[in-house]
Every structure is written in structure tokens, then in C-alpha cells.
């Protein structure tokens, strides 16, 4: 019967049930159908609690708090200004600034969504004003914000390390090289497109 | 229709008040967590003598913070889900689908409520005493005396489930009202403070 867990879970997710409820509803349904003789459902509930009751996971709220404090303190704009001073003189400067800001901001937030909303709201209007197409500005913001979860410190890596029993420090260390490759790769593409579409400097 | 609005009004008011109180408690819990962990770092690395209860205390704060903030996140639509299908379907079918999803969620929550109470909070382990958490200033409560009863932290998730059920019922009534075409008369659920939480 539990063979049906994965299909049921996927179906529930696809029809739009929030993931946490899909994770609970599919085993609940299957176990109840089977006859819950050994009170496995109570075990599931206790596992839900034990998942929350974890010291390593405490890093996440602290991480968000630190990111939020730095963000409210106006560091996002300063990061963009720093990136501008660093990369702005290049052809296609604003796109480079966007990528570098994303890489720097990822160090604060560790989340792709927070990165997109913080950098995107500042950079996309500025890029549009400077003659970039809306599509290109959105694409470069989205592509560069995936750096967020890879660059250390990253929320998703803490969860992975917790679930798999890996070392958080090793995972963070392992994130550095890929993130530089992604960042440099994006910058090379921007540079090539800048020549082709005659993008302006910042 | 007026029956639905009559049901919704008190529930909406109640949920708003409870969630506002929960939010304040959650913020205080977060502040306590920060203070305890900073204290622990100071004691461990500067004085080389860390108290054994700070980690437990901070975890206590996190459990209650999670339990109290989850319903707020749920009400604002903050739970991760794939809404592709709901968006792709015509308005009425999509509203019916959302209602079905809310019913499934209510079912899950009711089971969690029952098992949480009978197989977690009110059990031998739940009635047991914490190994490291104690009341300050020599206060003694119940059979555990100076120690915390495990229930106090087990209850965090169960209280969260209680509020989630209330929020779920509110969302179901709202969905039925929307389905009947009166959605514009509903008060919007404000999400202004919730942006960027993920």
C-alpha cells in the first residue's frame, strides 16, 4: 500500500496542496486505508514535532533575522553602489552590477527569492531606464539570483546538512567555486551580448 | 449569504486578534533565542563555562515561534505550493479546487489535532520533566517542581494546529463566499508585513 505514497504525494502537490500538507495527507490517507493498528499516524505527528525541535535548524531564523536587519539598515543599496563602482564602467555595466550585487546580497540572505525581490526591485527599473529591454533585465535578475542558495551562508545548505548529517562548513566551502563559475559565466554572456546589442555603460 | 458573512465576521476578528498576540509572543521568543545564544557564546568562549540550559531554552523559543507564526503564514498564503493548475483552470473550477484543497487540509489538521493531543501532549513523555530546563528564582509548579514539564514545549505544535484549524475554517468560508460571487465584499488579508519572508 505504501508503494502509492509517492504517486499520491506528487498528485496532491500538482493540484496545488501546500507541500507540508501533501507530505502529511498522503501517508495519513494510506495508513488509515490500511488500518492504523500500531498508531503510525501518531508517530508521524511526533516526527513533525521532532523535525522542528532541532538545534542546527535554529540557524535559519537567526540567518533571516541578520539578513533582515542588514537589509533594513540600507545595506542593499550600498551593495548595489559598490557593485556599480566596481563593474559599472564595463560595457553592459548595469547587467554586471546586477550579477555582482546578487552575489554580494546572497551572502546576506541565502535565499533566491529574497535576492530576486531585493535586487530586482532596485535594478530592473534602473536597467530599463538605461535602455535594456524588460525581458533581458528580468532574465539577468532571475539567472543571477539562483546564486543565492549556492553562495555561503545559505539556508538550503543548512537544511541539507541537517537532513543528510553532513558538515555545514564543508558544504559552505564546496559552494564557493561553483558560485564563482556561475557568476563569471553570466558575466561573460553579458559581455558578449553587450557587444552584439550595443548595451551602454552604467 | 448573510449567514456566511455572519459566521465569518466573528471568526475573522478572533483570528486577527489571536494571530496578532501570537506574533508578539513569537517576536519575544525570537528575542529570547538571540539573547540566550549570544549569552551561550559569551559563556562558552570567553568564560569557558557554558550553562547547560541555554540551548534547550533557545529551542523552546524556536518551537513556540514556529507554532505561532505558522498559522499567520498560512493565512497569508505563505505555505509553499504549486499553484500552476489553479491559475490555469477557469475561475469557477479553480475556486472549487481550492475549496477541495482546503477540505483536505482541514482533514489533515483535525487528525493532527487528535493525535497531537492524545499521543503527544498528554502522554507519559509529555507529562515527564525536562532534563535541563528549570523555572528561575526557585519557582515550583506541579509535580515536576522546579523543572519544566515536557508538555510546555510539546504544546507549541498542538497550539499551532489549533490556530491553523481556525484559520482553515475562516479560509473555507471566504472561499465559499468567493465561489458565490461575493468575493469583492471580503476584507483583504493584509500581507504587507509578510513580503520577503522566504
Coordinates of N, CA and C in Angstrom, one line a residue, chain B residues 14-174:
Chain B
X14 N -11.6 37.1 15.6 CA -10.9 36.3 16.6 C -9.6 35.9 16.1
X15 N -9.5 35.4 14.8 CA -8.2 35.0 14.3 C -7.2 36.2 14.2
X16 N -7.7 37.3 13.8 CA -6.8 38.5 13.7 C -6.3 38.8 15.0
X17 N -7.1 38.8 16.1 CA -6.6 39.1 17.4 C -5.6 38.0 17.9
X18 N -6.0 36.8 17.7 CA -5.1 35.7 18.2 C -3.8 35.7 17.5
X19 N -3.8 35.9 16.2 CA -2.6 35.9 15.4 C -1.7 37.1 15.8
X20 N -2.4 38.3 16.1 CA -1.6 39.4 16.5 C -0.9 39.2 17.8
X21 N -1.6 38.5 18.7 CA -1.0 38.2 20.0 C 0.1 37.2 19.8
X22 N -0.1 36.2 19.0 CA 0.9 35.1 18.7 C 2.1 35.7 18.0
X23 N 1.9 36.7 17.2 CA 3.0 37.4 16.6 C 3.9 38.1 17.6
X24 N 3.3 38.8 18.5 CA 4.0 39.5 19.6 C 4.8 38.5 20.4
X25 N 4.2 37.3 20.7 CA 4.9 36.3 21.5 C 6.0 35.7 20.7
X26 N 5.8 35.5 19.4 CA 6.8 35.0 18.6 C 8.0 35.9 18.5
X27 N 7.8 37.2 18.4 CA 8.9 38.2 18.3 C 9.7 38.1 19.6
X28 N 8.9 38.1 20.8 CA 9.6 38.0 22.0 C 10.4 36.7 22.1
X29 N 9.8 35.6 21.6 CA 10.6 34.3 21.6 C 11.9 34.4 20.8
X30 N 11.8 35.1 19.7 CA 13.0 35.3 18.8 C 14.0 36.1 19.6
X31 N 13.6 37.1 20.3 CA 14.5 38.0 21.0 C 15.2 37.1 22.1
X32 N 14.4 36.3 22.8 CA 14.9 35.5 23.9 C 16.0 34.5 23.3
X33 N 15.6 33.9 22.1 CA 16.6 33.0 21.4 C 17.9 33.7 21.2
X34 N 17.8 34.9 20.6 CA 19.0 35.6 20.3 C 19.8 35.9 21.6
X35 N 19.1 36.3 22.6 CA 19.8 36.6 23.9 C 20.5 35.4 24.4
X36 N 19.7 34.3 24.4 CA 20.3 33.0 25.0 C 21.5 32.5 24.2
X37 N 21.4 32.6 22.9 CA 22.6 32.1 22.1 C 23.8 33.0 22.2
X38 N 23.5 34.3 22.2 CA 24.6 35.2 22.4 C 25.3 35.0 23.8
X39 N 24.4 34.8 24.8 CA 24.9 34.5 26.2 C 25.7 33.2 26.2
X40 N 25.2 32.2 25.5 CA 25.9 30.9 25.4 C 27.3 31.1 24.8
X41 N 27.4 31.8 23.7 CA 28.6 32.0 23.0 C 29.6 32.7 24.0
X42 N 29.1 33.8 24.7 CA 29.9 34.5 25.6 C 30.5 33.6 26.7
X43 N 29.5 32.8 27.3 CA 29.9 32.0 28.4 C 30.9 30.9 28.0
X44 N 30.6 30.3 26.8 CA 31.5 29.2 26.4 C 32.8 29.7 26.0
X45 N 32.9 30.7 25.1 CA 34.2 31.1 24.5 C 35.0 32.1 25.4
X46 N 34.3 32.9 26.2 CA 35.0 33.9 27.0 C 35.3 33.3 28.4
X47 N 34.2 32.8 29.0 CA 34.4 32.3 30.4 C 34.7 30.8 30.4
X48 N 34.6 30.1 29.3 CA 34.8 28.7 29.2 C 34.0 27.9 30.2
X49 N 32.8 28.4 30.4 CA 31.9 27.7 31.4 C 30.4 28.0 30.9
X50 N 29.9 27.2 29.9 CA 28.6 27.5 29.4 C 27.5 26.8 30.2
X51 N 26.4 27.5 30.5 CA 25.3 26.8 31.2 C 24.6 25.8 30.3
X52 N 24.1 24.8 30.9 CA 23.6 23.7 30.1 C 22.2 23.9 29.6
X53 N 21.5 25.0 30.1 CA 20.1 25.1 29.7 C 19.8 26.1 28.6
X54 N 20.9 26.8 28.1 CA 20.6 27.9 27.1 C 20.2 27.3 25.8
X55 N 20.8 26.2 25.4 CA 20.4 25.6 24.1 C 18.9 25.1 24.2
X56 N 18.6 24.4 25.3 CA 17.2 23.9 25.4 C 16.3 25.1 25.4
X57 N 16.7 26.2 26.1 CA 15.8 27.4 26.2 C 15.6 28.0 24.9
X58 N 16.7 28.1 24.1 CA 16.5 28.7 22.8 C 15.6 27.8 21.9
X59 N 15.8 26.5 22.0 CA 14.9 25.6 21.2 C 13.5 25.8 21.6
X60 N 13.3 26.0 22.9 CA 11.9 26.2 23.4 C 11.3 27.4 22.7
X61 N 12.1 28.5 22.6 CA 11.7 29.7 22.0 C 11.4 29.4 20.5
X62 N 12.2 28.6 19.8 CA 12.0 28.4 18.4 C 10.7 27.6 18.2
X63 N 10.5 26.6 19.0 CA 9.3 25.8 18.9 C 8.0 26.7 19.0
X64 N 8.0 27.5 20.0 CA 6.8 28.4 20.1 C 6.7 29.4 19.0
X65 N 7.9 29.9 18.6 CA 7.9 30.9 17.4 C 7.3 30.2 16.2
X66 N 7.7 29.0 15.9 CA 7.2 28.3 14.7 C 5.7 28.0 14.9
X67 N 5.3 27.5 16.0 CA 3.9 27.1 16.2 C 3.0 28.3 16.1
X68 N 3.5 29.5 16.5 CA 2.6 30.7 16.5 C 2.7 31.4 15.2
X69 N 3.8 31.3 14.5 CA 3.9 32.0 13.2 C 3.3 31.2 12.0
X70 N 3.3 29.9 12.1 CA 2.8 29.1 11.0 C 1.4 29.4 10.6
X71 N 0.5 29.6 11.6 CA -0.9 30.0 11.2 C -1.0 31.3 10.4
X72 N -0.1 32.3 10.9 CA -0.1 33.6 10.2 C 0.4 33.4 8.8
X73 N 1.4 32.6 8.6 CA 1.9 32.4 7.3 C 0.9 31.7 6.4
X74 N 0.2 30.8 7.0 CA -0.9 30.0 6.3 C -2.0 31.0 5.8
X75 N -2.4 31.9 6.7 CA -3.5 32.8 6.4 C -3.1 33.7 5.2
X76 N -1.8 34.1 5.2 CA -1.3 35.0 4.1 C -0.9 34.2 2.9
X77 N -1.2 32.9 2.9 CA -0.8 32.1 1.7 C 0.7 31.9 1.6
X78 N 1.4 31.8 2.7 CA 2.8 31.7 2.7 C 3.4 30.3 2.6
X79 N 2.5 29.3 2.7 CA 3.0 27.9 2.6 C 3.3 27.6 1.1
X80 N 4.5 26.9 1.0 CA 4.9 26.6 -0.4 C 4.0 25.7 -1.1
X81 N 3.5 26.0 -2.3 CA 2.7 25.1 -3.0 C 2.8 25.5 -4.5
X82 N 2.4 24.6 -5.4 CA 2.5 24.8 -6.8 C 1.1 25.2 -7.3
X83 N 0.9 26.5 -7.7 CA -0.4 27.0 -8.0 C -0.7 27.0 -9.5
X84 N 0.2 26.3 -10.3 CA 0.0 26.3 -11.7 C -1.4 25.9 -12.2
X85 N -1.9 24.8 -11.6 CA -3.1 24.2 -12.0 C -4.3 25.2 -11.7
X86 N -4.2 25.7 -10.5 CA -5.3 26.7 -10.0 C -5.3 27.9 -11.0
X87 N -4.2 28.3 -11.4 CA -4.1 29.5 -12.3 C -4.6 29.2 -13.7
X88 N -4.3 27.9 -14.1 CA -4.7 27.6 -15.5 C -6.1 27.3 -15.6
X89 N -6.8 26.9 -14.6 CA -8.2 26.5 -14.7 C -9.1 27.7 -14.8
X90 N -10.3 27.5 -15.4 CA -11.3 28.6 -15.3 C -11.7 29.0 -13.9
X91 N -12.2 30.2 -13.7 CA -12.3 30.8 -12.3 C -13.2 29.9 -11.4
X92 N -14.3 29.4 -11.9 CA -15.2 28.7 -11.0 C -14.6 27.3 -10.6
X93 N -14.0 26.6 -11.6 CA -13.4 25.3 -11.3 C -12.2 25.5 -10.4
X94 N -11.4 26.5 -10.6 CA -10.3 26.8 -9.7 C -10.8 27.1 -8.3
X95 N -11.9 27.8 -8.2 CA -12.4 28.1 -6.8 C -12.9 26.8 -6.1
X96 N -13.5 25.9 -6.9 CA -13.9 24.6 -6.4 C -12.7 23.8 -5.9
X97 N -11.7 23.8 -6.8 CA -10.4 23.0 -6.5 C -9.8 23.6 -5.2
X98 N -9.8 24.9 -5.0 CA -9.2 25.5 -3.8 C -10.0 25.0 -2.6
X99 N -11.3 25.0 -2.8 CA -12.2 24.5 -1.6 C -11.9 23.1 -1.3
X100 N -11.7 22.3 -2.3 CA -11.4 20.8 -2.0 C -10.0 20.7 -1.3
X101 N -9.1 21.5 -1.8 CA -7.7 21.5 -1.1 C -7.9 21.9 0.4
X102 N -8.7 22.9 0.6 CA -8.9 23.4 2.0 C -9.6 22.3 2.8
X103 N -10.4 21.5 2.2 CA -11.1 20.4 2.9 C -10.0 19.4 3.3
X104 N -9.2 19.0 2.3 CA -8.1 18.1 2.6 C -7.2 18.6 3.8
X105 N -6.9 19.9 3.7 CA -6.0 20.4 4.8 C -6.7 20.4 6.1
X106 N -8.0 20.6 6.1 CA -8.8 20.6 7.4 C -8.7 19.1 7.9
X107 N -8.9 18.2 7.0 CA -8.9 16.7 7.4 C -7.5 16.4 8.1
X108 N -6.4 16.8 7.4 CA -5.1 16.6 8.0 C -5.0 17.2 9.3
X109 N -5.4 18.5 9.4 CA -5.3 19.2 10.7 C -6.1 18.6 11.8
X110 N -7.3 18.1 11.5 CA -8.1 17.5 12.5 C -7.5 16.2 13.1
X111 N -6.9 15.4 12.1 CA -6.2 14.2 12.6 C -5.0 14.6 13.5
X112 N -4.2 15.6 13.0 CA -3.1 16.1 13.7 C -3.5 16.6 15.1
X113 N -4.6 17.2 15.2 CA -5.1 17.8 16.4 C -5.4 16.6 17.4
X114 N -6.1 15.6 16.9 CA -6.4 14.5 17.8 C -5.2 13.7 18.3
X115 N -4.4 13.3 17.3 CA -3.2 12.6 17.6 C -2.2 13.4 18.5
X116 N -2.1 14.7 18.1 CA -1.2 15.5 18.9 C -1.6 15.6 20.3
X117 N -2.9 15.7 20.6 CA -3.4 15.8 22.0 C -3.2 14.5 22.7
X118 N -3.7 13.4 22.1 CA -3.7 12.1 22.8 C -2.5 11.3 22.7
X119 N -1.7 11.5 21.7 CA -0.5 10.7 21.5 C 0.8 11.5 21.7
X120 N 0.7 12.7 22.0 CA 2.0 13.5 22.2 C 2.0 14.4 23.4
X121 N 1.0 15.3 23.5 CA 1.0 16.2 24.6 C 0.6 15.5 25.9
X122 N -0.5 14.7 25.8 CA -1.0 14.0 27.0 C -0.5 12.6 27.0
X123 N 0.8 12.4 27.1 CA 1.4 11.0 27.2 C 2.4 11.0 28.4
X124 N 2.9 9.8 28.6 CA 3.9 9.7 29.6 C 5.1 10.6 29.4
X125 N 5.5 10.6 28.2 CA 6.7 11.5 27.9 C 6.3 13.0 28.0
X126 N 5.1 13.3 27.6 CA 4.6 14.7 27.7 C 4.5 15.1 29.1
X127 N 4.0 14.2 30.0 CA 3.9 14.6 31.4 C 5.2 14.5 32.2
X128 N 6.3 14.0 31.5 CA 7.6 13.9 32.1 C 8.2 15.3 32.3
X129 N 9.4 15.3 32.9 CA 10.0 16.6 33.3 C 11.2 16.8 32.4
X130 N 11.5 18.0 32.0 CA 12.6 18.4 31.2 C 13.9 18.1 32.0
X131 N 15.0 17.7 31.3 CA 16.2 17.3 32.0 C 17.0 18.6 32.3
X132 N 16.9 19.6 31.5 CA 17.7 20.8 31.8 C 17.0 22.1 32.1
X133 N 15.7 22.2 31.6 CA 15.1 23.5 31.7 C 14.4 23.6 33.1
X134 N 14.7 24.7 33.8 CA 14.1 24.9 35.2 C 13.5 26.2 35.3
X135 N 12.5 26.4 36.2 CA 12.0 27.7 36.4 C 13.0 28.5 37.2
X136 N 13.1 29.8 36.9 CA 14.0 30.7 37.6 C 13.5 31.0 39.0
X137 N 14.4 31.6 39.8 CA 14.0 32.1 41.1 C 13.4 31.1 42.1
X138 N 13.7 29.9 41.9 CA 13.2 28.9 42.9 C 11.7 28.6 42.8
X139 N 11.0 29.0 41.6 CA 9.6 28.8 41.5 C 9.4 27.3 41.3
X140 N 8.3 26.7 41.9 CA 8.0 25.3 41.7 C 6.5 25.2 41.3
X141 N 6.3 24.5 40.2 CA 4.9 24.3 39.7 C 4.7 22.8 39.4
X142 N 3.5 22.3 39.9 CA 3.1 21.0 39.6 C 4.0 19.9 40.1
X143 N 3.9 18.7 39.5 CA 4.6 17.6 40.0 C 6.1 17.6 39.6
X144 N 6.4 18.4 38.6 CA 7.8 18.5 38.2 C 8.6 19.5 39.1
X145 N 7.9 20.2 39.9 CA 8.6 21.1 40.8 C 9.3 22.2 40.0
X146 N 10.6 22.3 40.3 CA 11.4 23.4 39.7 C 11.6 23.1 38.2
X147 N 11.4 21.9 37.7 CA 11.7 21.6 36.3 C 10.5 21.9 35.4
X148 N 10.8 22.1 34.1 CA 9.7 22.3 33.1 C 9.1 21.0 32.8
X149 N 7.8 21.0 32.6 CA 7.2 19.7 32.2 C 7.4 19.7 30.6
X150 N 7.6 18.5 30.1 CA 7.8 18.4 28.6 C 6.6 18.9 27.8
X151 N 5.4 18.8 28.4 CA 4.2 19.4 27.8 C 4.4 20.8 27.3
X152 N 5.1 21.6 28.1 CA 5.2 23.0 27.8 C 5.8 23.2 26.4
X153 N 6.7 22.4 26.0 CA 7.2 22.6 24.6 C 6.4 21.7 23.6
X154 N 5.9 20.6 24.0 CA 5.1 19.7 23.1 C 3.9 20.5 22.6
X155 N 3.4 21.3 23.5 CA 2.1 22.0 23.2 C 2.3 23.0 22.1
X156 N 3.5 23.5 21.8 CA 3.7 24.5 20.8 C 3.1 24.1 19.5
X157 N 3.4 22.9 19.0 CA 2.9 22.4 17.7 C 1.4 22.2 17.8
X158 N 0.9 21.7 18.9 CA -0.5 21.4 19.0 C -1.3 22.8 19.1
X159 N -0.8 23.8 19.8 CA -1.5 25.1 19.8 C -1.5 25.6 18.3
X160 N -0.3 25.5 17.6 CA -0.3 25.9 16.2 C -1.3 25.2 15.4
X161 N -1.5 23.9 15.6 CA -2.5 23.2 14.9 C -3.9 23.7 15.2
X162 N -4.2 24.0 16.4 CA -5.5 24.6 16.8 C -5.7 25.9 16.0
X163 N -4.8 26.8 16.0 CA -5.0 28.1 15.3 C -5.1 27.8 13.8
X164 N -4.3 26.9 13.3 CA -4.3 26.5 11.9 C -5.8 26.1 11.5
X165 N -6.4 25.3 12.4 CA -7.8 24.8 12.1 C -8.7 26.0 12.0
X166 N -8.6 27.0 13.0 CA -9.4 28.1 12.9 C -9.2 28.9 11.7
X167 N -7.9 29.1 11.3 CA -7.6 29.8 10.1 C -8.2 29.1 8.9
X168 N -8.1 27.8 8.9 CA -8.5 27.0 7.8 C -10.0 27.2 7.6
X169 N -10.8 27.1 8.7 CA -12.2 27.3 8.6 C -12.6 28.7 8.0
X170 N -11.8 29.7 8.5 CA -12.0 31.0 8.0 C -11.8 31.1 6.5
X171 N -10.7 30.5 6.1 CA -10.4 30.5 4.6 C -11.4 29.7 3.8
X172 N -12.0 28.6 4.4 CA -13.0 27.9 3.7 C -14.3 28.7 3.5
X173 N -14.7 29.5 4.6 CA -15.9 30.3 4.5 C -15.6 31.4 3.4
X174 N -14.4 32.0 3.5 CA -14.1 33.0 2.5 C -14.2 32.4 1.0

